[in-house]
Structures are given as structure tokens and as C-alpha cells.
Coordinates of C-alpha atoms in Angstrom, one line a residue:
M550 CA -1.0 0.6 -20.8
V551 CA 0.8 1.4 -17.6
H552 CA 2.2 4.6 -16.1
P553 CA 5.7 5.5 -17.3
N554 CA 7.1 5.2 -13.7
T555 CA 5.6 1.6 -13.5
E556 CA 7.1 0.8 -16.9
R557 CA 10.5 2.2 -15.8
L558 CA 10.7 0.0 -12.8
T559 CA 9.4 -3.0 -14.8
E560 CA 12.2 -2.5 -17.4
Y561 CA 14.8 -2.1 -14.6
W562 CA 13.5 -5.4 -13.1
R563 CA 13.8 -7.2 -16.5
A564 CA 17.3 -5.8 -17.1
R565 CA 18.5 -7.0 -13.6
R566 CA 17.2 -10.6 -14.1
G567 CA 19.2 -11.0 -17.3
E568 CA 18.9 -14.6 -18.4
S569 CA 17.6 -15.8 -15.0
P570 CA 13.8 -16.2 -14.5
L571 CA 14.0 -13.7 -11.6
P572 CA 16.5 -11.1 -10.4
R573 CA 18.0 -11.6 -6.9
R574 CA 17.1 -9.1 -4.3
A575 CA 20.9 -8.4 -4.0
D576 CA 20.9 -7.4 -7.7
I577 CA 18.5 -4.6 -7.2
D578 CA 20.2 -1.2 -6.6
P579 CA 17.7 1.4 -5.2
M580 CA 19.9 4.2 -6.4
A581 CA 19.1 3.2 -10.0
F582 CA 15.5 4.4 -9.5
H583 CA 16.1 6.9 -6.6
Q584 CA 13.4 9.3 -7.8
L585 CA 10.8 6.5 -7.3
L586 CA 11.9 5.5 -3.8
P587 CA 9.1 7.3 -2.0
Q588 CA 6.6 5.2 -4.0
T589 CA 8.6 1.9 -3.7
F590 CA 8.3 -1.0 -1.3
V591 CA 9.7 -4.4 -0.8
L592 CA 7.6 -7.3 0.4
G593 CA 8.7 -10.5 1.9
R594 CA 6.9 -13.8 1.8
S595 CA 7.0 -15.9 4.9
D596 CA 4.3 -18.3 3.8
Q597 CA 1.5 -18.5 1.3
G598 CA -0.7 -15.5 2.0
L599 CA 1.8 -13.8 4.4
Y600 CA 3.5 -10.9 2.7
P601 CA 5.1 -8.6 5.3
F602 CA 6.4 -5.2 4.2
R603 CA 10.2 -5.2 4.6
L604 CA 10.8 -1.6 3.3
V605 CA 8.2 1.1 2.6
G606 CA 8.7 4.5 0.8
G607 CA 7.6 7.7 2.5
M608 CA 4.7 8.4 0.1
I609 CA 3.2 5.0 0.9
A610 CA 3.6 5.5 4.7
D611 CA 2.0 9.0 4.4
L612 CA -0.8 7.6 2.3
C613 CA -1.7 5.1 5.1
Q614 CA -0.5 7.4 7.9
S615 CA 1.0 4.3 9.4
D616 CA 4.3 2.5 9.7
L617 CA 3.7 -0.5 7.5
R618 CA 7.0 -2.3 8.2
A619 CA 6.3 -5.9 9.2
R620 CA 2.5 -5.6 8.5
C621 CA 1.0 -8.0 6.0
L622 CA 0.2 -6.4 2.6
L623 CA -3.2 -8.2 2.5
E624 CA -4.4 -6.2 5.6
L625 CA -4.5 -3.1 3.4
W626 CA -7.1 -4.6 1.0
R627 CA -10.8 -5.2 1.3
P628 CA -11.5 -8.6 2.7
N629 CA -13.3 -9.6 -0.6
D630 CA -10.1 -8.8 -2.6
R631 CA -7.5 -10.5 -0.5
W632 CA -8.0 -14.0 -1.9
Q633 CA -7.7 -12.7 -5.5
L634 CA -4.6 -10.7 -4.7
K635 CA -3.0 -13.6 -2.9
S636 CA -3.7 -15.9 -5.8
A637 CA -2.2 -13.4 -8.3
L638 CA 0.9 -13.0 -6.2
E639 CA 1.5 -16.7 -5.9
F640 CA 0.9 -17.1 -9.7
A641 CA 3.5 -14.3 -10.3
R642 CA 6.0 -16.2 -8.2
R643 CA 5.6 -19.4 -10.2
R644 CA 5.4 -17.7 -13.6
P645 CA 8.1 -15.0 -13.0
E646 CA 6.5 -11.9 -14.5
P647 CA 5.6 -8.6 -12.8
L648 CA 2.0 -8.1 -11.9
V649 CA 0.1 -4.7 -12.1
V650 CA -2.9 -4.2 -9.9
H651 CA -5.2 -1.3 -10.7
A652 CA -6.8 -0.3 -7.5
D653 CA -8.9 2.3 -5.8
V654 CA -7.7 3.9 -2.6
L655 CA -10.7 4.3 -0.3
A656 CA -10.7 7.0 2.3
D657 CA -13.5 8.4 4.4
G658 CA -15.5 11.3 3.0
V659 CA -13.7 11.6 -0.4
Q660 CA -14.0 10.0 -3.9
P661 CA -11.7 7.0 -4.5
L662 CA -8.2 7.7 -5.8
S663 CA -7.0 5.5 -8.7
M664 CA -3.7 3.8 -8.1
E665 CA -1.5 1.4 -10.1
I666 CA 0.5 -1.0 -8.0
L667 CA 3.4 -3.1 -9.4
F668 CA 4.5 -6.4 -7.8
A669 CA 7.7 -7.8 -9.4
P670 CA 8.9 -11.1 -7.8
M671 CA 12.6 -11.5 -6.8
T672 CA 14.6 -14.3 -5.1
G673 CA 16.0 -13.9 -1.6
P674 CA 19.1 -15.4 -0.1
S675 CA 17.6 -18.9 -0.2
G676 CA 17.2 -18.7 -4.0
E677 CA 13.4 -18.9 -3.6
A678 CA 11.0 -16.3 -5.0
D679 CA 10.3 -14.9 -1.6
R680 CA 10.4 -11.1 -2.3
F681 CA 8.5 -8.6 -4.3
L682 CA 9.8 -5.2 -5.5
G683 CA 6.7 -3.0 -5.5
H684 CA 5.7 0.4 -6.7
M685 CA 2.5 2.5 -6.0
Q686 CA 1.8 5.0 -8.7
P687 CA -1.1 7.4 -8.0
L688 CA -3.1 8.1 -11.2
A689 CA -4.6 11.3 -9.8
P690 CA -3.2 13.9 -7.4
L691 CA -3.0 12.6 -3.8
S692 CA -4.5 16.0 -2.7
R693 CA -7.9 14.4 -3.7
L694 CA -7.7 12.5 -0.4
M695 CA -7.6 15.9 1.5
G696 CA -5.1 14.5 4.0
R697 CA -7.3 11.6 5.0
P698 CA -5.5 8.2 5.4
A699 CA -6.2 5.4 3.1
R700 CA -8.8 3.2 4.8
T701 CA -8.5 0.3 2.4
L702 CA -7.6 -0.6 -1.1
A703 CA -10.0 -2.2 -3.6
I704 CA -9.0 -4.2 -6.7
A705 CA -10.3 -2.7 -10.0
A706 CA -8.2 -5.1 -12.3
I707 CA -5.1 -7.3 -12.2
A708 CA -2.9 -8.0 -15.2
R709 CA 0.7 -9.1 -15.9
S710 CA 2.9 -6.2 -16.8
D711 CA 3.1 -7.6 -20.4
G712 CA -0.7 -7.3 -20.7
G713 CA -1.4 -11.1 -20.2
D714 CA -3.7 -12.6 -17.7
A715 CA -2.6 -12.4 -14.1
A716 CA -3.8 -15.8 -13.1
P717 CA -4.9 -19.0 -14.8
S718 CA -8.5 -19.1 -15.6
L719 CA -10.7 -21.7 -13.9
K720 CA -11.0 -25.0 -15.8
L721 CA -13.9 -27.4 -15.3
A722 CA -13.3 -31.1 -15.2
A723 CA -15.7 -34.0 -15.7
V724 CA -15.6 -37.7 -15.2
D725 CA -18.1 -39.8 -17.0
G726 CA -20.1 -36.7 -17.9
R727 CA -20.3 -35.5 -14.3
R728 CA -18.6 -32.2 -13.3
I729 CA -16.1 -32.7 -10.5
A730 CA -14.2 -29.4 -10.4

């Protein structure tokens, strides 16, 4: 179950892709979801594991108390969570389906704030899946952070927006009865 705002943006993404596997960035009209723009972002993908922010809504910039444009998304996450998020994003690109990350926003001196973060892949001018339409939905009032900036984000769970697994599960392989992977 996702927040209604996350569902709204996911349904918009699905409508814009039509019969294509992914919508093109050019097909996304921000005015169609203008109420959500403060919580919306667009990521690029310059290489595997490099996801620079291209556009960042005001609520997100305020949350981090930083201009995030051109910064890599993974810098915001705990080091232990970066590999898992990178793998899930790469999987979402190959299996074109939005991804929802349930995360905790960690700030100094306050309890964590629950957040739902949508990553919906899109194609750029090259035709490759090299963009993500994103949305950060707080699941509790931001006032709980008492004006403190988000220090880092921590993954609580990752799932596809349709409720399926966000990444393939690890498979073991054996040759002549000996495990090799």
C-alpha cells in the first residue's frame, strides 16, 4: 500500500508510457501534477551507480538544506544502503516498472522520519532509460525534524510499485555438486 500522492504520480507515469515500456522524459508535463512539484525530482543516469539530480523540488531541498542539483542521489544514503539502492534502480531500468523505497530520514537529535520515495524510469533523448521521475512523500509531519537537516537516508524496504520484488533474488549455481555462485 502506497501513499495516494505516490499512487497518483505512478498512475500518471503509466498513462504517459502508453504502449511503450517507458515514457519519454519529453512526454512528462509537470503541470499535470503541479501540486506535487515541491516533493518531485528528476534524476539522470550518467553511468551505472551515478545518478545526478537534474531537478529538485523545494521541499526536498529544504529537507536536506542543500542545493542537490548535480549531486549524486547515492550520496544521500547510508553507505551500507547504496549498493542495494543502485541495484534496485538498475533493475527498474531493465524491467520498466516504478520502484518505491520506504526509508527513514535520519537527522541529529530527533527520531527518524518515515518517507516513501518513488523512482519511475524514463527514457531521455537517446532513447535509453537514463532518467527517473521521483517523488518523496513524508509519512509523518516534517515538523518532527524540528528544522534539522536530513543527515542521511536509510532503507527500510524496497518494492516495485505493483507490489512485486524490487530486484531478482540471488540464485545459487552448482557444477558437479560444487557451489560456484
